[in-house]
Coordinates of C-alpha atoms in Angstrom, one line a residue:
M19 CA 36.2 5.2 139.1
L20 CA 37.2 1.7 137.8
M21 CA 33.7 0.6 137.8
K22 CA 32.8 3.6 135.8
R23 CA 35.6 3.3 133.3
G24 CA 34.5 -0.4 132.9
V25 CA 31.0 0.3 132.4
M26 CA 32.1 3.2 129.8
R27 CA 34.1 0.5 128.0
E28 CA 31.4 -2.1 127.8
F29 CA 29.0 0.5 126.7
L30 CA 31.4 1.8 124.1
A31 CA 32.0 -1.8 123.0
S32 CA 28.3 -2.6 122.9
W33 CA 27.7 0.7 121.0
Q34 CA 30.4 -0.2 118.4
L35 CA 29.2 -3.7 118.1
A36 CA 25.7 -2.3 117.4
S37 CA 26.8 0.2 114.9
V38 CA 28.9 -2.6 113.2
E39 CA 25.7 -4.9 113.1
K40 CA 23.9 -1.9 111.6
E41 CA 26.4 -1.5 109.1
K42 CA 26.7 -5.1 108.4
Q43 CA 23.0 -5.1 107.8
R44 CA 23.0 -2.3 105.7
W45 CA 25.6 -3.9 103.6
E46 CA 23.6 -7.0 103.4
K47 CA 20.6 -5.4 102.4
E48 CA 22.5 -3.5 99.7
K49 CA 24.2 -6.7 98.6
S50 CA 20.6 -8.3 98.2
Q51 CA 19.4 -5.3 96.5
L52 CA 22.4 -5.4 94.1
K53 CA 21.9 -9.1 93.5
A54 CA 18.2 -8.5 92.8
S55 CA 19.2 -5.7 90.4
I56 CA 21.8 -7.8 88.6
E57 CA 19.3 -10.6 88.2
E58 CA 16.9 -8.0 86.8
N59 CA 19.4 -6.6 84.5
K60 CA 20.3 -10.2 83.4
E61 CA 16.7 -10.7 82.6
R62 CA 16.4 -7.5 80.8
M63 CA 19.7 -8.3 78.9
L64 CA 18.2 -11.7 77.8
K65 CA 15.1 -9.9 76.5
L66 CA 17.0 -7.4 75.0
E67 CA 19.1 -10.1 73.2
S68 CA 16.2 -11.8 72.1
Y69 CA 14.7 -8.6 70.8
W70 CA 17.8 -7.8 69.0
I71 CA 18.0 -11.3 67.3
E72 CA 14.3 -10.9 66.3
A73 CA 15.1 -7.5 65.0
Q74 CA 18.1 -8.9 63.1
T75 CA 15.9 -11.6 61.6
L76 CA 13.2 -9.1 60.7
C77 CA 16.0 -6.9 59.2
H78 CA 17.2 -9.8 57.2
T79 CA 13.5 -10.6 56.0
V80 CA 13.0 -6.9 55.3
N81 CA 16.4 -7.0 53.3
E82 CA 15.3 -10.0 51.2
H83 CA 11.9 -8.3 50.6
L84 CA 13.8 -5.2 49.5
K85 CA 16.0 -7.0 47.2
E86 CA 13.0 -8.7 45.7
A87 CA 11.2 -5.4 45.4
Q88 CA 14.1 -3.8 43.6
A89 CA 14.3 -6.6 41.2
Q90 CA 10.6 -6.4 40.5
Y91 CA 11.0 -2.5 40.1
Q92 CA 13.7 -2.9 37.6
A93 CA 11.8 -5.5 35.7
L94 CA 8.6 -3.2 35.8
E95 CA 10.9 -0.3 34.7
K96 CA 12.1 -2.3 31.8
K97 CA 8.6 -3.2 31.0
Y98 CA 7.6 0.4 31.4
N99 CA 10.2 1.6 29.1
K100 CA 9.6 -1.1 26.5
A101 CA 5.9 -0.2 26.6
K102 CA 6.5 3.6 26.4
K103 CA 8.7 2.9 23.5
L104 CA 5.8 0.9 21.9
I105 CA 3.2 3.4 22.5
K106 CA 5.5 5.9 20.8
D107 CA 6.1 3.8 17.8
F108 CA 2.5 2.9 17.8
Q109 CA 1.6 6.8 17.8
Q110 CA 4.2 7.5 15.2
K111 CA 2.5 4.7 13.0
E112 CA -0.7 6.2 13.6
V113 CA 0.2 9.8 12.5
E114 CA 2.0 8.1 9.5
F115 CA -1.4 6.0 8.8
I116 CA -3.5 9.1 9.2
Q117 CA -1.2 11.1 6.7
K118 CA -1.1 8.1 4.3
E119 CA -5.2 7.9 4.7
D120 CA -5.5 11.7 4.1
A121 CA -3.2 11.5 0.9
E122 CA -5.1 8.3 -0.3
R123 CA -8.4 10.0 0.3
R124 CA -7.3 13.2 -1.6
R125 CA -5.9 10.9 -4.3
L126 CA -9.4 8.9 -4.7
E127 CA -11.0 12.4 -4.5
E128 CA -9.1 13.7 -7.4
A129 CA -9.3 10.5 -9.3
E130 CA -13.2 10.4 -8.7
K131 CA -13.4 14.1 -9.9
A132 CA -11.4 13.3 -13.0
H133 CA -13.6 10.0 -13.7
L134 CA -16.6 12.3 -13.1
A135 CA -15.2 14.9 -15.6
E136 CA -14.2 12.0 -18.0
I137 CA -17.8 10.5 -17.7
H138 CA -19.3 14.0 -18.3
G139 CA -17.3 14.6 -21.4
L140 CA -18.0 11.1 -22.7
Q141 CA -21.8 11.5 -22.0
V142 CA -21.7 14.8 -24.1
R143 CA -19.6 13.0 -26.7
I144 CA -22.4 10.2 -26.9
A145 CA -25.0 12.8 -27.1
V146 CA -23.2 14.7 -29.8
L147 CA -22.6 11.5 -31.7
E148 CA -26.2 10.3 -31.2
S149 CA -27.4 13.6 -32.7
E150 CA -25.2 13.2 -35.5
L151 CA -26.1 9.7 -35.9
M152 CA -29.8 10.8 -35.9
Q153 CA -29.2 13.3 -38.6
L154 CA -27.3 10.9 -40.8
M155 CA -30.2 8.4 -40.4
K156 CA -32.6 11.1 -41.4
Q157 CA -30.6 12.0 -44.4
N158 CA -29.8 8.6 -45.6
G159 CA -33.3 7.0 -44.8
I160 CA -34.7 7.3 -48.4
Q161 CA -31.3 6.1 -49.9
V162 CA -31.5 3.0 -47.7
N163 CA -34.9 2.2 -48.5
N164 CA -34.1 2.3 -52.1
N165 CA -31.0 0.3 -51.7
N166 CA -32.9 -2.4 -49.9
S167 CA -35.6 -2.8 -52.5
N168 CA -33.0 -3.0 -55.3
S169 CA -31.2 -5.9 -53.3
S170 CA -34.5 -7.6 -52.8
E171 CA -35.3 -7.4 -56.5
R172 CA -31.7 -8.7 -57.5
L173 CA -32.1 -11.6 -55.2
G174 CA -35.5 -12.6 -56.6
V175 CA -34.0 -12.4 -60.1
Q176 CA -31.1 -14.7 -59.0
Q177 CA -33.4 -17.1 -57.5
H178 CA -35.7 -17.4 -60.6
S179 CA -32.7 -17.8 -62.8
P180 CA -30.2 -20.1 -61.2
S181 CA -28.6 -21.3 -64.4
R182 CA -28.1 -17.7 -65.6
A183 CA -26.5 -16.6 -62.4
A184 CA -24.3 -19.7 -62.6
A185 CA -23.1 -19.0 -66.1
T186 CA -22.7 -15.4 -65.6
P187 CA -19.6 -14.2 -63.5
P188 CA -20.5 -11.7 -60.6
D189 CA -20.3 -8.3 -61.4
T190 CA -17.7 -6.5 -59.1
R191 CA -19.2 -3.1 -60.0
C192 CA -22.1 -1.6 -58.1
P193 CA -25.3 -2.7 -59.5
H194 CA -27.2 0.4 -58.9
P195 CA -28.5 2.9 -61.5
P196 CA -26.2 5.9 -62.1
D197 CA -28.1 8.2 -59.8
Q198 CA -27.8 5.8 -56.9
Q199 CA -24.2 5.2 -57.7
E200 CA -23.6 9.1 -57.4
D201 CA -25.7 9.2 -54.2
H202 CA -23.4 6.2 -53.1
R203 CA -20.3 8.0 -53.8
D204 CA -21.3 11.1 -52.0
A205 CA -22.2 8.9 -48.8
S206 CA -18.8 6.9 -49.1
S207 CA -16.9 10.3 -49.4
S208 CA -18.5 11.8 -46.2
S209 CA -17.1 9.1 -43.9
R210 CA -15.5 5.6 -43.8
G211 CA -17.9 4.1 -41.7
Q212 CA -21.5 5.0 -42.8
V213 CA -24.8 4.0 -40.9
W214 CA -27.7 2.8 -42.9
V215 CA -31.3 2.6 -41.7
G216 CA -33.9 0.0 -43.1
G217 CA -37.4 0.6 -43.5
D218 CA -38.3 -0.8 -40.2
G219 CA -36.2 1.7 -38.2
A220 CA -33.3 -0.7 -37.5
A221 CA -29.7 0.4 -38.5
T222 CA -26.3 -1.1 -39.5
S223 CA -22.8 0.1 -40.2
V224 CA -21.5 -0.3 -43.7
E225 CA -17.7 0.3 -44.6
A226 CA -17.3 2.0 -48.1
A227 CA -14.8 1.1 -50.6
G228 CA -12.7 3.5 -52.6
G229 CA -13.0 4.4 -56.5
A230 CA -15.8 3.1 -58.3
E231 CA -16.1 -0.3 -56.5
C232 CA -18.4 -0.7 -53.5
S233 CA -18.9 -3.5 -50.8
P234 CA -22.3 -5.1 -50.5
R235 CA -24.6 -3.4 -47.9
K236 CA -25.9 -5.6 -45.0
T237 CA -29.7 -5.2 -45.0
L238 CA -31.6 -5.8 -42.0
Q239 CA -34.7 -8.0 -41.7
D240 CA -37.7 -7.2 -39.4
S241 CA -36.7 -9.4 -36.5
P242 CA -36.6 -8.5 -32.7
A243 CA -33.1 -9.6 -32.5
K244 CA -31.9 -6.4 -34.2
S245 CA -33.2 -4.3 -31.4
S246 CA -31.1 -6.0 -28.8
P247 CA -28.6 -3.9 -26.4
S248 CA -25.7 -5.8 -28.5
H249 CA -26.8 -4.2 -31.7
G250 CA -26.8 -0.8 -29.9
Q251 CA -23.3 -1.2 -28.7
A252 CA -22.4 -2.2 -32.3
L253 CA -24.2 0.8 -33.6
H254 CA -22.2 2.8 -31.2
S255 CA -18.9 1.3 -32.0
G256 CA -19.6 1.8 -35.9
V257 CA -20.3 5.5 -35.2
R258 CA -17.1 5.9 -33.1
K259 CA -14.9 4.4 -35.9

């Protein structure tokens, strides 16, 4: 019995020792696993810390870029507002310019119409004056021829007798016969500026005097200078007077 009890005690002691060893091995294994897990977690933590530092640096860089972008956006917004204002002012000026251009065009058209009407009226007046001039030239053609012949005769007499012309004072009266003086008075009373036509078809303007006195008539000689445009302008100016 004692031997059995001793064997039982040894068996229990060995069993307890074996169980303790197993428990110890299990705890050692768990300890090693925990150490490995701790090391792995440390590595992960270091990696996460490096990632966090990189992310923080990236966030700082992005923040700087964002600030620069905001500054550029504000500058672009100012430029946009300025350009928008300039475009608006330009459009307003363009509208005003178009309105002024239309008004100026209408004014020029009205002025052109008025000028055309004035030119037409002047052309009609010139035509009427030319017709009146032709009528006066036809009416006074014979009288002018007689006056020219009388002036030529008087000039020849003065050249042949210079001593007589020097001794005799100039006559201020009209040296025409009574019938020519009557015709001359009729022609002088019709208008202040009268047109006389010579035998060669040239014309000149003569200013008549009042009363019995008369101014000397300007006779035209047969020369091509009298048919120049300046002579025609003088003729029209004499008619307008």
